[in-house]
Short mmCIF file of C-alpha atoms in Angstrom, two decimals:
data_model
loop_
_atom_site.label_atom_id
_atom_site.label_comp_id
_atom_site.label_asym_id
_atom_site.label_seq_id
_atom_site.Cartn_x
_atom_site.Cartn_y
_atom_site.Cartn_z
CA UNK A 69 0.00 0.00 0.00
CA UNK A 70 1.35 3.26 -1.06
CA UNK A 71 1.07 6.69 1.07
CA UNK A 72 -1.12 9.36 0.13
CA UNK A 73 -0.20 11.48 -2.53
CA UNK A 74 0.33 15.15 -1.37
CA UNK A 75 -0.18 18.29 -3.36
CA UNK A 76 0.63 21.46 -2.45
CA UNK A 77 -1.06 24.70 -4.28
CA UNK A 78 0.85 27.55 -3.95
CA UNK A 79 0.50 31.24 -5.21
CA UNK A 80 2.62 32.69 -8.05
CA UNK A 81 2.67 35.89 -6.98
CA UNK A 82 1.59 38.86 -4.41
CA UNK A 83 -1.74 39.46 -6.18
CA UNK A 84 -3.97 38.53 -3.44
CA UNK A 85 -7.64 39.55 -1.62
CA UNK A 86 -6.09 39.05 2.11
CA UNK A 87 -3.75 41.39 4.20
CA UNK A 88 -2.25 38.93 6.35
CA UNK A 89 0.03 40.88 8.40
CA UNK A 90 2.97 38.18 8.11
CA UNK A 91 2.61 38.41 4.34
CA UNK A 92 6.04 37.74 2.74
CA UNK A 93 5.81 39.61 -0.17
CA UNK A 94 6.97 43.28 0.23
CA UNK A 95 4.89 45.93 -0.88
CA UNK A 96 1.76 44.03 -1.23
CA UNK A 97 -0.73 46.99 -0.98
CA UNK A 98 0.83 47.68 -4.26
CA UNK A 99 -0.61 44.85 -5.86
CA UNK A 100 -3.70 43.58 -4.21
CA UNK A 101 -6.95 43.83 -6.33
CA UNK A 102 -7.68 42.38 -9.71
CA UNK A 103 -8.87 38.79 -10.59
CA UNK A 104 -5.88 36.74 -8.83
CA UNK A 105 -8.16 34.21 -8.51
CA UNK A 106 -8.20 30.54 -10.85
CA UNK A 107 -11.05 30.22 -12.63
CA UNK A 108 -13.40 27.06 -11.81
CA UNK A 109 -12.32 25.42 -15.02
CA UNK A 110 -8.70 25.53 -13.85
CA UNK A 111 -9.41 24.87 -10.80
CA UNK A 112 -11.12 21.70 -12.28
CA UNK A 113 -8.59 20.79 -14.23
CA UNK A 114 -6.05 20.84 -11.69
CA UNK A 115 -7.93 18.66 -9.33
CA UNK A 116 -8.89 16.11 -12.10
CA UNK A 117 -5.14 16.44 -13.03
CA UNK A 118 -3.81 15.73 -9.82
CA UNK A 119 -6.28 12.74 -8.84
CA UNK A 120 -5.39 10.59 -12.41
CA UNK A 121 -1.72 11.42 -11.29
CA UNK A 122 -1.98 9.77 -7.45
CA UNK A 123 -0.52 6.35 -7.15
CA UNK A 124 -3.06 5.38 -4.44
CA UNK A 125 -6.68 5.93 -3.55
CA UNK A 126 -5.81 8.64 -1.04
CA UNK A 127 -4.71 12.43 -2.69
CA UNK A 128 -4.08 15.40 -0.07
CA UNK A 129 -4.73 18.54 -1.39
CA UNK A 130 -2.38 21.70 0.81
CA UNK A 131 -3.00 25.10 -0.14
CA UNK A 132 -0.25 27.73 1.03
CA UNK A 133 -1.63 31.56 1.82
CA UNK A 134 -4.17 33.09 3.99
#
């Protein structure tokens, strides 16, 4: 039996709707606003993507940010 297959989904970039005060990316203020979000198709695709790739029955989906 094989382990879970882990995922992690992380952000490309400071374009984000949160202000978490231990943000690491400088200057965020700068750059917050705009659609930095995936749309539900990618968002789709990505999970589809990620499930055929799993070697197991069990897939762990991690999502760095806020």
């Amino acid at each position: 039996m094989t382990g879970p297959f882990v995922v992690m989904g992380k952000p490309v970039g400071a374009r984000c709707n949160l202000e978490c005060r231990y943000c690491y990316y400088l200057e965020k203020r700068g750059r917050v606003g705009g659609p930095g979000r995936m749309t539900f198709e990618v968002l789709d695709a990505y999970v589809r993507a990620v499930i055929s790739a799993a070697s197991g029955p069990t897939v762990h989906f991690v999502r760095h940010g806020g």
